[in-house]
CSV table of C-alpha atoms and ligand atoms in Angstrom, one decimal:
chain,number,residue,atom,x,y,z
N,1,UNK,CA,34.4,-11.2,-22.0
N,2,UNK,CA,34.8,-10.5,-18.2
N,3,UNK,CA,34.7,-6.5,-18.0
N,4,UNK,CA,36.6,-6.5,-14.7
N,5,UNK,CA,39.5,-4.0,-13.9
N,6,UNK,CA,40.5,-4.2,-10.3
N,7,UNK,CA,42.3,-7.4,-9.6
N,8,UNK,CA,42.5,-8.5,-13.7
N,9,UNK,CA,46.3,-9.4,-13.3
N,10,UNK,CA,47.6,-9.3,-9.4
N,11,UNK,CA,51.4,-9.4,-9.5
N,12,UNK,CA,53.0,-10.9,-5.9
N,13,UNK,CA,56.4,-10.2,-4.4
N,14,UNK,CA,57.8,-11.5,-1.2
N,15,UNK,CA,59.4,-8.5,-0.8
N,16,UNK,CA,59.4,-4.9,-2.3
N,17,UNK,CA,60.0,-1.3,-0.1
N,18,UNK,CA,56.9,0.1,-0.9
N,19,UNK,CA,54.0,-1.5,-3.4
N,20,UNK,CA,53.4,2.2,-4.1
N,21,UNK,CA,56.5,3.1,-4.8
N,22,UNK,CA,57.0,0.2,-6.9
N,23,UNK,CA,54.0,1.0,-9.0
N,24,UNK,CA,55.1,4.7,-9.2
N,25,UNK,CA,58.1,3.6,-10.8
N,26,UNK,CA,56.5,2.1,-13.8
N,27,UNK,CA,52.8,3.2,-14.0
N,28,UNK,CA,51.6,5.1,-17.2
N,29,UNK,CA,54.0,2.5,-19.1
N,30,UNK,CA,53.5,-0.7,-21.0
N,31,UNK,CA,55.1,-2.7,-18.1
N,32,UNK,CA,51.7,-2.3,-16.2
N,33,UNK,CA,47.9,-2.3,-17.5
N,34,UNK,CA,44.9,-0.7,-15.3
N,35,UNK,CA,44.3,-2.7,-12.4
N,36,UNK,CA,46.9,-4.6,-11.9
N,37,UNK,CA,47.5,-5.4,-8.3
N,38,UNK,CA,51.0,-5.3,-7.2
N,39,UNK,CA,50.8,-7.5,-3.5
N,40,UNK,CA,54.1,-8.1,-1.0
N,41,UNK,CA,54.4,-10.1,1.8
N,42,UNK,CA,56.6,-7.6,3.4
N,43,UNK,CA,57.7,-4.0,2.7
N,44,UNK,CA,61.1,-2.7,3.8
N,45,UNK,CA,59.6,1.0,3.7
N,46,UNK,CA,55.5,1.1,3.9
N,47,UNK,CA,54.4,4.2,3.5
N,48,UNK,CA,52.0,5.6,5.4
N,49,UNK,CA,49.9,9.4,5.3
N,50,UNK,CA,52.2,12.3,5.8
N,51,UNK,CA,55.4,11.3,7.0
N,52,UNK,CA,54.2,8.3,8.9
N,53,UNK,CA,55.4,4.4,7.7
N,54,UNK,CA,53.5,1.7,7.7
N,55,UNK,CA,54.2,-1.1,9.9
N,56,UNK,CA,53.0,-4.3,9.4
N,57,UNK,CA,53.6,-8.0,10.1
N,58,UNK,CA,55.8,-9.9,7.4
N,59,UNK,CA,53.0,-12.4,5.9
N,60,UNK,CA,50.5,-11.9,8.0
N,61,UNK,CA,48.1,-9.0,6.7
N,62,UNK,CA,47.8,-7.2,3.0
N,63,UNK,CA,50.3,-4.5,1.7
N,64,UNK,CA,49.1,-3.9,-1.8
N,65,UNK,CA,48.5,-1.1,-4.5
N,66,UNK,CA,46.4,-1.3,-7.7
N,67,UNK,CA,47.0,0.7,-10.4
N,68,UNK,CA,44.4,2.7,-12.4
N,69,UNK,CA,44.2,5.6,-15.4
N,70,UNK,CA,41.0,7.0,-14.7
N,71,UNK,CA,41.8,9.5,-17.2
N,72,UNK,CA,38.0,10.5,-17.8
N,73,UNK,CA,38.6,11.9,-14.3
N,74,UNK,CA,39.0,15.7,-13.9
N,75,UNK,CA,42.0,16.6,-11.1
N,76,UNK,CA,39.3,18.1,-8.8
N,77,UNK,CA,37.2,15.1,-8.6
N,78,UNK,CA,40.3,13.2,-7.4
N,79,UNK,CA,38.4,12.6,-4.2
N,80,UNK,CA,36.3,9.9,-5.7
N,81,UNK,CA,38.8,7.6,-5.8
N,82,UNK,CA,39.9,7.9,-2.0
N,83,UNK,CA,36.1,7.2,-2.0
N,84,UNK,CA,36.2,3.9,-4.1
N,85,UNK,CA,39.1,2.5,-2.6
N,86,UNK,CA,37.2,3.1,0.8
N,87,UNK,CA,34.4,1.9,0.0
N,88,UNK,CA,35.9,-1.8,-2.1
N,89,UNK,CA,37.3,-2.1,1.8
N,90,UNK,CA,34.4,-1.4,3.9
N,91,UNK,CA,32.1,-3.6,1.6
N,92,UNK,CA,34.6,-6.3,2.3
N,93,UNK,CA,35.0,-6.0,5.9
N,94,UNK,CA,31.2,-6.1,6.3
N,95,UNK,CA,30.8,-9.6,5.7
N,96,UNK,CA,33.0,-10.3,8.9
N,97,UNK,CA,31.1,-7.1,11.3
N,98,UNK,CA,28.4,-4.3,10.9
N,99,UNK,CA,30.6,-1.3,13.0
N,100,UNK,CA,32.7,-0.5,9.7
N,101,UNK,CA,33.0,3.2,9.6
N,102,UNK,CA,35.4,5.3,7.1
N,103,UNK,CA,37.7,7.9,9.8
N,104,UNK,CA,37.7,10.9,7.5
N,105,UNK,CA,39.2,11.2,4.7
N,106,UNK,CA,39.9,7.4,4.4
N,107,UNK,CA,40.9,5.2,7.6
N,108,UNK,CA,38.8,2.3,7.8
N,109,UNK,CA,38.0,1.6,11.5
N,110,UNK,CA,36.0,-1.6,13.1
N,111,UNK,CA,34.1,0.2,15.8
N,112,UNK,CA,36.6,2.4,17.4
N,113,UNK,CA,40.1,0.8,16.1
N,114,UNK,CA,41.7,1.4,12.8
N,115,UNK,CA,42.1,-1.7,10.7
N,116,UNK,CA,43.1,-0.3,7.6
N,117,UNK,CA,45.0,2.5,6.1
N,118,UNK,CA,44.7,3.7,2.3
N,119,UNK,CA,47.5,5.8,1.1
N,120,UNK,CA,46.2,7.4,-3.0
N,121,UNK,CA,49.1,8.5,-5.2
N,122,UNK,CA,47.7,10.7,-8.4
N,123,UNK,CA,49.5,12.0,-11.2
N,124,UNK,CA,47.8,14.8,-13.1
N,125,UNK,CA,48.3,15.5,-16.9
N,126,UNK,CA,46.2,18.3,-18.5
N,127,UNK,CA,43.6,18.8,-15.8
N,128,UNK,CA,43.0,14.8,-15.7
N,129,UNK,CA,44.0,11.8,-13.4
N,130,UNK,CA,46.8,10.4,-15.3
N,131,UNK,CA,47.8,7.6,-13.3
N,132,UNK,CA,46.7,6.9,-9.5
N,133,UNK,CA,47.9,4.4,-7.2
N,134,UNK,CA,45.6,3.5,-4.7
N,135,UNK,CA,48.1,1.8,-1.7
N,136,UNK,CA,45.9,-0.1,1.0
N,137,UNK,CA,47.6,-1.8,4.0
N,138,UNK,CA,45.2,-3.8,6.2
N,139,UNK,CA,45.2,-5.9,9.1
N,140,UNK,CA,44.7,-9.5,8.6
N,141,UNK,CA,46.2,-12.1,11.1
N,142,UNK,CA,48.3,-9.6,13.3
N,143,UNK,CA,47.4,-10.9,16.9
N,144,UNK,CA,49.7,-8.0,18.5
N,145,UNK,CA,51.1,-4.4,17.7
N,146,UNK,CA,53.8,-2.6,18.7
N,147,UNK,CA,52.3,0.1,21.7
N,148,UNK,CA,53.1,3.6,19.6
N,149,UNK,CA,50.8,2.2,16.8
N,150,UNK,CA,47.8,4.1,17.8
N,151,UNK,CA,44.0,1.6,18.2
N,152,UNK,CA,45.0,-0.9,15.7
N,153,UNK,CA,42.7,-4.3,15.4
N,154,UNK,CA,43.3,-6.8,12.8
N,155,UNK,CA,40.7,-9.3,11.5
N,156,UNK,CA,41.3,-11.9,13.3
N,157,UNK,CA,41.0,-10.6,16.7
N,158,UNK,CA,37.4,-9.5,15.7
N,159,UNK,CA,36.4,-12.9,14.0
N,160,UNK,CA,38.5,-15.5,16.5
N,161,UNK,CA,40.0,-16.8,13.3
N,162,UNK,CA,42.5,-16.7,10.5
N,163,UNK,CA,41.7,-15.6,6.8
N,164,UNK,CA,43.5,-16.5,3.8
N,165,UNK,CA,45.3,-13.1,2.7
N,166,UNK,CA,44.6,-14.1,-0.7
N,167,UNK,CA,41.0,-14.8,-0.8
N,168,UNK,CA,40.8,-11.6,0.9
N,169,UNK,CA,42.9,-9.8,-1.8
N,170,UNK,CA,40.7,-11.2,-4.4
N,171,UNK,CA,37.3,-9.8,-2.2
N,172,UNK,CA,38.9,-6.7,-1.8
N,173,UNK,CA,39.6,-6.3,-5.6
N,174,UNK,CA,35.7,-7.4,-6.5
N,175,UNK,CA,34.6,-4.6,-4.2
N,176,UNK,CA,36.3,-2.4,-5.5
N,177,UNK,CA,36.1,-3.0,-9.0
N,178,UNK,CA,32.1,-2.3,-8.3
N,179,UNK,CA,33.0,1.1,-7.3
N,180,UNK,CA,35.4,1.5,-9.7
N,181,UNK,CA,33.3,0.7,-12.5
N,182,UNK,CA,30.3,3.1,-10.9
N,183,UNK,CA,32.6,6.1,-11.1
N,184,UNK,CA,33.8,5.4,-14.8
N,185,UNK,CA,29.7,5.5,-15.3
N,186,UNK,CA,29.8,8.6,-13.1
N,187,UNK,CA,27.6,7.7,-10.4
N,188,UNK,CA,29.4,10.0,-8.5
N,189,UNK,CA,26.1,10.2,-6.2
N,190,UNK,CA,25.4,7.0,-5.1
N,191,UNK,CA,29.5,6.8,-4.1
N,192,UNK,CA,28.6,10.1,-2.4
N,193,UNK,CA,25.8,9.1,-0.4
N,194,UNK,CA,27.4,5.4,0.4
N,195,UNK,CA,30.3,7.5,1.9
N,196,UNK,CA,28.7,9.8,3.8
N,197,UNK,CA,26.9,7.0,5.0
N,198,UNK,CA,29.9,5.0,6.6
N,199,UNK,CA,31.7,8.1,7.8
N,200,UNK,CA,33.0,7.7,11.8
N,201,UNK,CA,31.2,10.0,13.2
N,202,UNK,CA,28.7,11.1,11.5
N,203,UNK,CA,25.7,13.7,13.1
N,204,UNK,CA,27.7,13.1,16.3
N,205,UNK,CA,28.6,16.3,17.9
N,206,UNK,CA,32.0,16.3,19.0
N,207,UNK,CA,34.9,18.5,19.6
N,208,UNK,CA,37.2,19.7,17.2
N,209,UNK,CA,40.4,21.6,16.8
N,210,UNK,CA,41.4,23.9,14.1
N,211,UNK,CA,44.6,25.9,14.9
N,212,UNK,CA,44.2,27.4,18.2
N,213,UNK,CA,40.4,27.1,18.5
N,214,UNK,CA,38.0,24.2,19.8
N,215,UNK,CA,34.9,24.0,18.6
N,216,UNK,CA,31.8,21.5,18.7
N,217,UNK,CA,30.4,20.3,15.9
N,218,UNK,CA,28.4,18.2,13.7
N,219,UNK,CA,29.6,15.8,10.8
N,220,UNK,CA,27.2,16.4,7.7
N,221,UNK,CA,29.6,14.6,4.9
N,222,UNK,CA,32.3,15.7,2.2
N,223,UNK,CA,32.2,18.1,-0.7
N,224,UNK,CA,33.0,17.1,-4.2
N,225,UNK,CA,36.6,18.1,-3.3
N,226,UNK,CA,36.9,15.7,-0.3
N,227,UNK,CA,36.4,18.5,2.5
N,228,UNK,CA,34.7,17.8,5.4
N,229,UNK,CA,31.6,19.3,6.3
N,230,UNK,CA,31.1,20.5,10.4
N,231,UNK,CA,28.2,22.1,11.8
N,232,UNK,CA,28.7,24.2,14.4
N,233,UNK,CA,25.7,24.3,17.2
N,234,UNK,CA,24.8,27.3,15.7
N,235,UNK,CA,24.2,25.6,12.6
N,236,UNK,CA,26.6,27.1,10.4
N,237,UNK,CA,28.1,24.6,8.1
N,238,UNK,CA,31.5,25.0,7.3
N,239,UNK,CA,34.3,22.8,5.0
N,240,UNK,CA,37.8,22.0,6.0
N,241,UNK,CA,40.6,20.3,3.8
N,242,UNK,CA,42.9,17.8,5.1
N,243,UNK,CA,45.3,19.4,8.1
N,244,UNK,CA,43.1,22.0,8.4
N,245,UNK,CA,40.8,21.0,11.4
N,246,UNK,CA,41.9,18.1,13.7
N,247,UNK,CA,39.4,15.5,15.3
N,248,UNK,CA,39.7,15.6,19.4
N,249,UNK,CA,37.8,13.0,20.4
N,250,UNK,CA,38.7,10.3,23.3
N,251,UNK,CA,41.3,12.7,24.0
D,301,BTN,C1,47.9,5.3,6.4
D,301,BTN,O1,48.8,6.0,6.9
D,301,BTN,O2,46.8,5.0,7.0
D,301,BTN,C2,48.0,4.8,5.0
D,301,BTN,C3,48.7,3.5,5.0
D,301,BTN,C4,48.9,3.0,3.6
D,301,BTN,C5,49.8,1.7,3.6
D,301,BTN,C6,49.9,1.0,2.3
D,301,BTN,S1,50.6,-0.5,2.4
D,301,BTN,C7,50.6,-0.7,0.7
D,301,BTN,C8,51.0,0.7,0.1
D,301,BTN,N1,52.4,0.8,0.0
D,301,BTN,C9,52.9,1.7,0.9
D,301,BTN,O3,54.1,2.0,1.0
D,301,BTN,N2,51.9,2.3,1.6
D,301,BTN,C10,50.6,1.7,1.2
């Protein structure tokens, strides 16, 4: 019997506003089992971090969200799953290029452009992860953006060629459900350390702002709780959430 969770059933509309808010709508409920995929060739409303959408290409990339009840996971550990989803993507793009990095807390960049974008919805019941929908949009077979997208690449114009969205879905979902299935056996180390080791950035000293201060510092990795570790060149190591310290370089 095939054990797999990610990608079990993938469910594909050719349109929807928002695969997360479509899987929102109906998640904890019969109507959808763990891991179901739910894939559109367009959204009306992609939803991006914060207040940003997500803009992308009718057809030509991947807007999906899979569904999961990791409810052996405590709310503060809900950083491992921004880590598996990151790491199901960079495992996927490094069959095509080795400069995959993860842009803290979990852009996916080739080299110094931001292919992909993972947007992780939990709901917490009773100190556990409920439900969580893990929304990834990534760039495909877009051969142009609009300007006020900020360093975007797609795939194609680092291979040359077109990829089969599909077949890529279906990657994306094996590498995943590999990380999936190490957290549910709470390898929480070895997701760790595979993290830290793709983060953008990483021992690079470079110059940071957190409210009116700039500073230089060192990335050492994440805590358990997703904040990011700095070291400062006096080597004081210090943890910031997410909005807490902004990232200044090329600027
Ligand atoms: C980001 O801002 O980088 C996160 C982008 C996440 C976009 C994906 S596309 C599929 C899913 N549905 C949404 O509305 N957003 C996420």
């Amino acid at each position: 019997m095939e054990k797999r969770i990610v990608g079990k059933e993938i469910l594909k509309f050719s349109s929807l506003d928002s695969t997360n808010d479509h899987c929102r709508k109906i998640a904890g409920t019969s109507a959808i089992d763990e891991g179901t995929v739910v894939w559109a060739d367009k959204q009306l409303m992609g939803r991006g971090q914060g207040s940003n959408t997500w803009e992308s290409e009718s057809g030509q990339n991947l807007t999906f969200s899979i569904v999961l009840y990791p409810r052996f996971l405590e709310a503060s550990d809900q950083f491992y799953l921004s880590m598996v989803a990151s790491l199901g993507l960079t495992d996927f793009l490094k069959e095509f290029m080795k400069n995959i990095y993860i842009k803290w807390p979990n852009d996916i960049y080739a080299g110094d452009r931001k292919i992909a974008g993972i947007l992780i919805e939990n709901s917490v019941m009773e100190n556990r992860i409920d439900n969580s929908i893990l929304g990834i949009g990534i760039n495909i077979n877009q051969d142009s953006f609009p300007k006020y997208i900020p360093n975007p690449v797609s795939l194609k114009q680092i291979t040359g060629y077109r990829a089969e969205p599909g077949e890529c879905l279906e990657k994306i979902c094996r590498y995943t459900d590999h990380w999936y299935a190490m957290l549910q056996k709470e390898e929480k180390t070895k997701i760790k350390n595979r993290y830290t080791k793709h983060l953008y950035g990483l021992d690079q000293l470079n110059r940071y702002r957190k409210g009116e201060t700039i500073f230089k510092a060192y990335i050492r990795g994440v805590d358990n709780f997703g904040r990011l570790a700095l070291e400062d060149d006096k080597g004081e190591t210090r943890y910031f959430g997410l909005k807490e310290v902004e990232f200044l370089q090329n600027k």
